[in-house]
Short mmCIF file of C-alpha atoms and ligand atoms in Angstrom, two decimals:
data_model
loop_
_atom_site.label_atom_id
_atom_site.label_comp_id
_atom_site.label_asym_id
_atom_site.label_seq_id
_atom_site.Cartn_x
_atom_site.Cartn_y
_atom_site.Cartn_z
CA MET A 1 12.23 -17.19 -5.55
CA ASN A 2 9.79 -17.05 -8.39
CA VAL A 3 7.11 -14.78 -7.35
CA LEU A 4 4.02 -13.41 -8.88
CA VAL A 5 3.07 -9.88 -8.05
CA VAL A 6 -0.48 -9.00 -8.65
CA GLY A 7 -1.06 -5.14 -8.76
CA GLY A 8 2.89 -5.11 -9.94
CA ALA A 9 2.49 -2.08 -11.86
CA GLY A 10 0.95 -0.22 -9.36
CA TYR A 11 2.40 2.48 -6.76
CA ILE A 12 3.49 -0.23 -4.02
CA GLY A 13 3.68 -3.55 -6.50
CA SER A 14 6.06 -1.73 -8.82
CA HIS A 15 8.53 -0.88 -5.97
CA CYS A 16 8.08 -4.32 -4.60
CA VAL A 17 9.05 -5.77 -7.98
CA ARG A 18 12.40 -3.71 -7.70
CA GLN A 19 13.18 -4.56 -4.41
CA LEU A 20 12.47 -8.68 -5.63
CA ILE A 21 15.18 -8.31 -8.22
CA LEU A 22 17.62 -6.30 -5.93
CA ALA A 23 17.56 -9.43 -3.69
CA GLY A 24 17.95 -11.82 -6.29
CA HIS A 25 14.13 -13.40 -6.83
CA LYS A 26 12.49 -13.63 -9.95
CA PRO A 27 9.17 -11.22 -10.04
CA VAL A 28 6.30 -11.93 -12.72
CA VAL A 29 3.64 -9.14 -12.77
CA LEU A 30 0.08 -9.56 -13.44
CA ASP A 31 -1.93 -6.49 -13.79
CA ASN A 32 -4.98 -5.45 -15.69
CA LEU A 33 -3.40 -1.92 -15.92
CA VAL A 34 -6.77 0.09 -15.07
CA PHE A 35 -4.70 1.72 -12.25
CA GLY A 36 -1.18 0.06 -13.06
CA HIS A 37 1.30 1.41 -15.77
CA ARG A 38 3.56 -0.33 -17.93
CA GLY A 39 6.33 2.28 -17.71
CA ALA A 40 6.55 1.40 -13.95
CA LEU A 41 8.13 -1.94 -15.05
CA ALA A 42 11.57 -2.60 -16.45
CA PRO A 43 11.06 -3.78 -20.06
CA SER A 44 12.58 -7.26 -19.01
CA ILE A 45 9.59 -7.78 -16.56
CA HIS A 46 7.20 -10.08 -17.86
CA LEU A 47 3.81 -8.72 -17.63
CA TYR A 48 0.51 -10.60 -18.05
CA GLU A 49 -2.46 -8.49 -18.37
CA HIS A 50 -5.27 -10.00 -16.80
CA ASN A 51 -7.70 -9.78 -14.09
CA LEU A 52 -7.05 -11.29 -10.96
CA GLY A 53 -10.34 -12.88 -10.84
CA ASP A 54 -9.58 -14.78 -14.24
CA GLU A 55 -8.80 -17.98 -12.69
CA ALA A 56 -8.07 -19.58 -16.13
CA ALA A 57 -5.57 -17.29 -17.09
CA VAL A 58 -4.02 -17.10 -13.38
CA THR A 59 -3.67 -20.83 -13.41
CA ARG A 60 -1.77 -21.02 -16.50
CA ILE A 61 0.82 -18.43 -15.12
CA LEU A 62 1.27 -20.10 -11.81
CA ARG A 63 2.14 -23.53 -13.80
CA ASP A 64 4.20 -21.65 -16.61
CA GLU A 65 6.27 -19.48 -14.48
CA LYS A 66 6.78 -22.29 -11.81
CA ILE A 67 5.43 -19.79 -9.16
CA GLU A 68 6.30 -20.46 -5.69
CA ALA A 69 4.79 -17.24 -3.75
CA VAL A 70 2.36 -14.44 -4.50
CA MET A 71 2.08 -11.03 -3.65
CA HIS A 72 -1.25 -9.49 -3.91
CA PHE A 73 -1.18 -5.42 -4.23
CA ALA A 74 -3.92 -5.15 -6.44
CA ALA A 75 -7.12 -3.16 -5.00
CA TYR A 76 -9.49 -0.71 -5.16
CA ALA A 77 -8.10 2.09 -2.40
CA TYR A 78 -10.58 5.18 -2.47
CA VAL A 79 -12.31 5.29 1.12
CA GLY A 80 -14.57 7.95 -0.26
CA GLU A 81 -15.57 5.69 -3.68
CA SER A 82 -15.97 2.46 -1.49
CA VAL A 83 -18.74 4.23 0.57
CA ASN A 84 -20.58 5.12 -2.52
CA ASP A 85 -20.12 1.94 -4.59
CA PRO A 86 -19.56 -0.67 -1.96
CA LEU A 87 -19.97 -3.57 -4.59
CA LYS A 88 -17.12 -2.42 -6.59
CA TYR A 89 -14.90 -2.97 -3.56
CA TYR A 90 -16.20 -6.15 -2.71
CA PHE A 91 -16.01 -7.63 -6.02
CA ASN A 92 -12.62 -6.63 -6.92
CA ASN A 93 -11.20 -6.59 -3.35
CA VAL A 94 -13.15 -9.59 -2.01
CA VAL A 95 -14.53 -11.83 -4.72
CA ALA A 96 -11.42 -11.77 -7.34
CA THR A 97 -9.04 -11.99 -4.48
CA LEU A 98 -10.67 -15.53 -3.50
CA HIS A 99 -10.79 -16.23 -7.11
CA LEU A 100 -6.88 -15.93 -7.06
CA LEU A 101 -6.43 -17.95 -3.75
CA HIS A 102 -8.66 -20.45 -5.32
CA ALA A 103 -6.44 -20.94 -8.09
CA MET A 104 -3.35 -20.81 -6.33
CA LEU A 105 -4.69 -23.80 -4.14
CA ALA A 106 -5.46 -25.70 -7.30
CA VAL A 107 -2.03 -25.30 -8.32
CA GLY A 108 -0.21 -25.93 -5.40
CA VAL A 109 1.28 -22.79 -4.77
CA ASN A 110 1.19 -22.12 -0.94
CA LYS A 111 2.66 -18.65 0.12
CA PHE A 112 0.91 -15.74 -0.31
CA ILE A 113 1.51 -12.21 1.06
CA PHE A 114 -1.33 -10.02 1.22
CA SER A 115 -1.46 -5.91 1.39
CA SER A 116 -3.72 -4.95 3.88
CA THR A 117 -4.16 -1.28 5.83
CA CYS A 118 -4.39 0.47 9.28
CA ALA A 119 -8.02 1.31 7.71
CA THR A 120 -8.91 -2.61 9.18
CA TYR A 121 -8.62 -1.10 12.76
CA GLY A 122 -11.15 1.80 12.25
CA ILE A 123 -11.01 4.50 14.88
CA PRO A 124 -8.97 2.97 17.41
CA THR A 125 -9.10 3.97 20.90
CA GLN A 126 -5.19 3.69 21.82
CA MET A 127 -2.01 4.73 19.87
CA PRO A 128 0.34 3.53 18.78
CA ILE A 129 -1.70 0.62 17.20
CA VAL A 130 -0.56 -2.81 18.13
CA GLU A 131 -1.50 -5.73 15.73
CA THR A 132 -3.65 -7.25 18.57
CA MET A 133 -5.99 -4.29 18.96
CA PRO A 134 -9.73 -4.74 17.56
CA GLN A 135 -10.20 -4.57 13.99
CA ALA A 136 -13.75 -2.65 13.20
CA PRO A 137 -13.35 -0.85 9.91
CA ILE A 138 -15.53 2.47 9.48
CA ASN A 139 -15.79 2.15 5.55
CA PRO A 140 -16.06 -0.70 2.95
CA TYR A 141 -12.68 -0.37 1.80
CA GLY A 142 -11.65 -1.56 5.12
CA GLN A 143 -13.97 -3.75 5.44
CA THR A 144 -12.95 -5.96 2.44
CA LYS A 145 -9.74 -6.11 3.41
CA LEU A 146 -10.49 -7.27 6.84
CA ASP A 147 -12.61 -9.75 5.17
CA ILE A 148 -9.78 -11.13 3.24
CA GLU A 149 -7.56 -11.23 6.57
CA ASN A 150 -10.47 -13.40 7.95
CA ALA A 151 -10.71 -15.37 4.96
CA LEU A 152 -6.87 -16.42 4.96
CA LYS A 153 -7.28 -17.51 8.43
CA SER A 154 -9.83 -20.09 7.36
CA ILE A 155 -7.98 -21.27 4.50
CA SER A 156 -4.82 -21.59 5.95
CA ARG A 157 -6.39 -23.64 8.64
CA ALA A 158 -8.34 -25.98 6.52
CA LYS A 159 -5.84 -25.90 3.50
CA GLY A 160 -2.20 -25.48 5.02
CA LEU A 161 -1.62 -22.12 3.07
CA SER A 162 0.93 -19.99 4.66
CA PHE A 163 0.45 -16.11 4.53
CA ALA A 164 1.70 -12.98 5.96
CA THR A 165 -0.54 -9.89 5.98
CA PHE A 166 0.85 -6.32 5.98
CA ARG A 167 -1.24 -3.48 7.67
CA TYR A 168 0.04 -0.33 5.85
CA PHE A 169 -0.26 3.04 7.37
CA ASN A 170 0.25 5.98 4.77
CA ALA A 171 2.68 4.57 2.00
CA ALA A 172 4.50 7.40 0.68
CA GLY A 173 7.79 8.58 -1.40
CA ALA A 174 9.59 7.08 -4.36
CA ALA A 175 12.42 4.97 -5.62
CA GLU A 176 15.57 6.93 -4.36
CA ASP A 177 16.79 7.58 -7.83
CA GLY A 178 13.22 9.08 -9.27
CA SER A 179 12.82 6.49 -12.10
CA ILE A 180 9.32 5.25 -10.22
CA GLY A 181 6.62 6.78 -7.94
CA GLU A 182 3.44 7.48 -6.93
CA ALA A 183 1.03 7.99 -10.22
CA HIS A 184 -2.60 7.77 -9.20
CA ASP A 185 -5.64 9.15 -11.36
CA PRO A 186 -7.39 10.59 -9.44
CA GLU A 187 -4.92 11.39 -6.78
CA THR A 188 -6.37 12.10 -3.79
CA HIS A 189 -3.19 11.44 -1.28
CA LEU A 190 -1.37 14.42 0.44
CA ILE A 191 2.20 14.38 -0.57
CA PRO A 192 1.63 14.48 -4.37
CA LEU A 193 -1.09 16.93 -4.10
CA ALA A 194 1.09 19.39 -1.59
CA ILE A 195 4.13 19.13 -4.30
CA ASP A 196 1.77 19.64 -7.16
CA ALA A 197 0.18 22.91 -5.36
CA ALA A 198 3.75 24.26 -4.59
CA THR A 199 4.89 23.55 -8.71
CA GLY A 200 1.59 25.20 -9.80
CA LYS A 201 0.32 22.16 -11.54
CA ARG A 202 -2.66 22.18 -9.11
CA PRO A 203 -4.56 24.57 -7.28
CA PRO A 204 -3.81 25.37 -3.88
CA LEU A 205 -4.01 22.32 -1.42
CA GLN A 206 -7.34 22.10 0.81
CA ILE A 207 -6.38 21.36 4.39
CA PHE A 208 -9.19 19.14 5.55
CA GLY A 209 -9.56 20.25 9.04
CA ILE A 210 -7.54 22.49 11.32
CA ASP A 211 -9.58 21.98 14.55
CA TYR A 212 -8.49 18.43 15.29
CA PRO A 213 -7.20 17.40 19.22
CA THR A 214 -3.84 17.71 17.83
CA PRO A 215 -0.90 19.39 18.63
CA ASP A 216 -1.24 21.95 15.60
CA GLY A 217 -5.02 20.77 14.84
CA THR A 218 -4.47 18.93 11.79
CA CYS A 219 -4.45 15.01 11.51
CA LEU A 220 -1.64 12.88 12.29
CA ARG A 221 -0.59 10.02 9.84
CA ASP A 222 2.41 7.55 9.90
CA TYR A 223 4.17 8.09 6.73
CA VAL A 224 6.07 4.94 5.79
CA HIS A 225 8.41 5.03 2.73
CA VAL A 226 7.55 2.52 -0.02
CA ASP A 227 10.85 0.98 -0.32
CA ASP A 228 10.71 0.28 3.29
CA LEU A 229 7.06 -1.60 2.97
CA SER A 230 8.50 -3.72 0.02
CA ARG A 231 11.54 -4.55 1.65
CA ALA A 232 9.21 -5.90 4.62
CA HIS A 233 7.32 -8.22 1.92
CA ILE A 234 11.02 -9.94 1.11
CA ALA A 235 11.99 -10.52 4.86
CA VAL A 236 9.10 -12.43 5.37
CA PHE A 237 9.62 -15.09 2.94
CA ASP A 238 11.44 -17.22 5.37
CA LYS A 239 8.68 -17.30 7.71
CA LEU A 240 6.59 -19.24 5.00
CA ASN A 241 8.06 -22.39 4.83
CA GLN A 242 6.01 -23.98 7.60
CA PRO A 243 2.30 -24.83 6.20
CA GLY A 244 -0.80 -23.25 7.96
CA THR A 245 1.72 -20.41 9.08
CA GLY A 246 -0.49 -16.78 9.41
CA LEU A 247 1.18 -13.57 10.18
CA PHE A 248 -0.20 -10.17 10.81
CA TYR A 249 2.33 -7.12 10.90
CA ASN A 250 1.83 -3.30 10.92
CA LEU A 251 4.57 -1.34 8.85
CA GLY A 252 4.82 2.21 9.88
CA THR A 253 7.44 4.24 11.18
CA GLY A 254 5.74 5.07 14.26
CA ARG A 255 5.96 8.57 13.89
CA PRO A 256 3.11 10.71 13.83
CA THR A 257 3.54 13.55 11.57
CA SER A 258 0.58 16.25 10.85
CA VAL A 259 -0.36 17.91 7.49
CA TYR A 260 1.40 20.75 8.22
CA GLU A 261 4.44 19.24 8.92
CA VAL A 262 3.88 17.50 5.74
CA ILE A 263 3.54 20.82 3.92
CA ARG A 264 6.69 21.98 5.37
CA ALA A 265 8.66 18.89 4.38
CA VAL A 266 7.48 19.65 0.70
CA GLU A 267 8.86 23.28 1.00
CA LYS A 268 12.22 22.34 2.40
CA ALA A 269 12.37 19.66 -0.64
CA THR A 270 11.02 21.55 -3.47
CA GLY A 271 12.37 25.11 -2.11
CA ARG A 272 9.09 26.46 -2.95
CA LYS A 273 5.93 27.67 -0.81
CA VAL A 274 2.96 25.33 -0.78
CA PRO A 275 -0.08 27.40 -1.13
CA TYR A 276 -3.05 25.78 0.80
CA THR A 277 -6.37 26.86 1.99
CA THR A 278 -8.46 25.52 4.71
CA ALA A 279 -11.21 23.04 4.05
CA PRO A 280 -13.88 21.21 6.61
CA ARG A 281 -12.89 17.91 7.78
CA ARG A 282 -12.93 15.06 5.33
CA ALA A 283 -15.36 12.60 6.04
CA GLY A 284 -14.13 9.32 7.75
CA ASP A 285 -10.73 11.02 8.77
CA PRO A 286 -9.38 9.57 12.20
CA PRO A 287 -7.57 12.36 14.14
CA ALA A 288 -4.64 10.20 14.50
CA LEU A 289 -3.24 6.90 13.35
CA PHE A 290 0.35 5.70 13.90
CA ALA A 291 1.69 2.11 14.32
CA ASP A 292 3.47 0.18 16.67
CA SER A 293 5.77 -1.59 14.22
CA SER A 294 8.11 -3.35 16.58
CA LYS A 295 6.80 -6.86 15.85
CA ALA A 296 8.08 -6.65 12.41
CA VAL A 297 11.15 -5.23 13.37
CA LYS A 298 11.66 -8.11 15.89
CA GLU A 299 10.49 -10.93 14.02
CA LEU A 300 11.47 -9.86 10.61
CA GLY A 301 14.45 -7.97 11.40
CA TRP A 302 12.69 -5.01 9.39
CA THR A 303 14.90 -1.97 9.28
CA ILE A 304 13.36 1.51 8.22
CA LYS A 305 15.79 3.33 6.04
CA PHE A 306 13.58 6.55 5.60
CA PRO A 307 12.10 6.98 9.14
CA ASP A 308 11.46 10.87 8.68
CA ILE A 309 8.81 12.57 6.96
CA ASP A 310 11.70 15.16 5.21
CA ALA A 311 13.56 12.02 3.78
CA ILE A 312 10.41 10.23 2.54
CA VAL A 313 9.37 13.88 0.53
CA ALA A 314 12.70 14.07 -0.61
CA THR A 315 12.41 11.05 -2.70
CA ALA A 316 8.70 11.73 -3.61
CA TRP A 317 10.20 15.21 -5.20
CA ALA A 318 12.80 13.12 -6.87
CA TRP A 319 10.31 11.59 -8.95
CA HIS A 320 7.52 14.46 -9.21
CA SER A 321 10.53 16.80 -10.80
CA SER A 322 12.28 14.29 -13.30
CA ARG A 323 8.62 13.04 -14.32
CA PRO A 324 5.98 16.06 -13.83
CA GLU A 325 3.65 14.18 -16.24
CA GLY A 326 4.36 10.81 -14.54
CA TYR A 327 4.14 7.74 -16.79
CA ARG A 328 2.48 9.38 -19.68
N1 UFG B 401 -5.62 15.63 3.28
C1 UFG B 401 -5.59 17.08 3.22
N2 UFG B 401 -5.73 17.57 1.80
C2 UFG B 401 -5.78 16.71 1.16
C3 UFG B 401 -5.47 15.32 1.03
C4 UFG B 401 -5.29 14.87 2.39
O1 UFG B 401 -5.63 17.61 4.40
O2 UFG B 401 -6.04 17.19 -0.37
C5 UFG B 401 -5.11 14.94 4.53
C6 UFG B 401 -5.77 13.99 5.16
O3 UFG B 401 -7.25 14.82 5.86
C7 UFG B 401 -5.31 13.16 5.99
C8 UFG B 401 -3.83 13.33 5.44
O4 UFG B 401 -3.87 14.71 4.85
O5 UFG B 401 -5.26 13.91 7.32
C9 UFG B 401 -3.44 12.21 4.59
O6 UFG B 401 -4.35 12.05 4.04
P1 UFG B 401 -4.55 11.01 2.42
O7 UFG B 401 -5.42 11.17 1.96
O8 UFG B 401 -2.73 11.06 2.17
O9 UFG B 401 -3.88 9.63 3.39
P2 UFG B 401 -5.30 8.80 4.36
O10 UFG B 401 -4.66 8.97 5.76
O11 UFG B 401 -6.74 9.03 3.96
O12 UFG B 401 -5.25 7.21 3.66
C10 UFG B 401 -4.42 6.51 3.86
C11 UFG B 401 -4.21 5.46 2.86
C12 UFG B 401 -5.57 4.78 2.45
C13 UFG B 401 -5.85 4.19 3.74
C14 UFG B 401 -6.13 5.17 5.09
C15 UFG B 401 -6.81 4.55 6.19
O13 UFG B 401 -3.67 6.09 1.57
O14 UFG B 401 -5.24 3.66 1.58
O15 UFG B 401 -4.66 5.59 5.27
O16 UFG B 401 -6.82 5.49 7.14
F1 UFG B 401 -7.43 3.33 3.94
#
């Protein structure tokens, strides 16, 4: 299938591009390279450098490349920033996405796969999280993702758009051969920061909170390998043939992992100590978030190749150790 991957030069998008090629599809990338990297894409991949809200450009690409499905990964995703600068998030994550959808409908491209997040659940009252639980985001980032989920339902009903929404838990890891991986600027995620603390590239890791009501006092998260996430996006294609289909899936391994357990995995992978200090809780961090992904397993035949944190961190280390400067 000819697939437009919006945000395809970013972390999850670039891994998905590679999985699309492995599965025999033809990805084309739209990315303004604000956060994406040309180096995350094979030279043969056609990259269009435009904003996703540029309807004229998007319409042209959809027509010229005979696009049959769109995957949308491009979003601002810093929770703290979204609290301080909500308009930036609403304009990019909501308004620009609506322009993308408008362009798709105008050209008759009818299949859409959307990156959503467990942040749409806010602070759930039950664990693991199933898709039918109430969604009540506690920050504008999560709200913008939920706004698009809701818009998709309405557009699908009115216009026959078929869509799948994937609510990611903590995307982590890198391509097994270490050729592409996580390269955010600024970096705020636990695993890359712990690796950089171990190698001395950054100061000691700060552990945000050791007094949570969890077994070791640190937050529990559900780390899921970026290639496992990517494969789910491809597995859903067959479900989108019927116009007006709307699907929602959690994607996580279902294994809660604490900050201390991540640190131990990084020490195992790198063979070095992770220096750390303890710091107060970070605002907006729920104590525990982990997924029930059995719906994706059952309906999509989704399989998890990297079920535990050691295997995930080993791939992250393969990337960081082979490319310490990232894509620079
Ligand atoms: N953490 C630290 N120190 C750090 C960084 C993180 O202790 O320097 C802790 C956090 O407090 C949290 C855990 O490590 O308990 C994981 O933090 P990340 O920042 O790696 O990931 P989050 O769980 O905060 O964020 C992820 C996604 C977001 C999404 C969010 C939903 O990256 O896009 O889950 O809650 F919005």
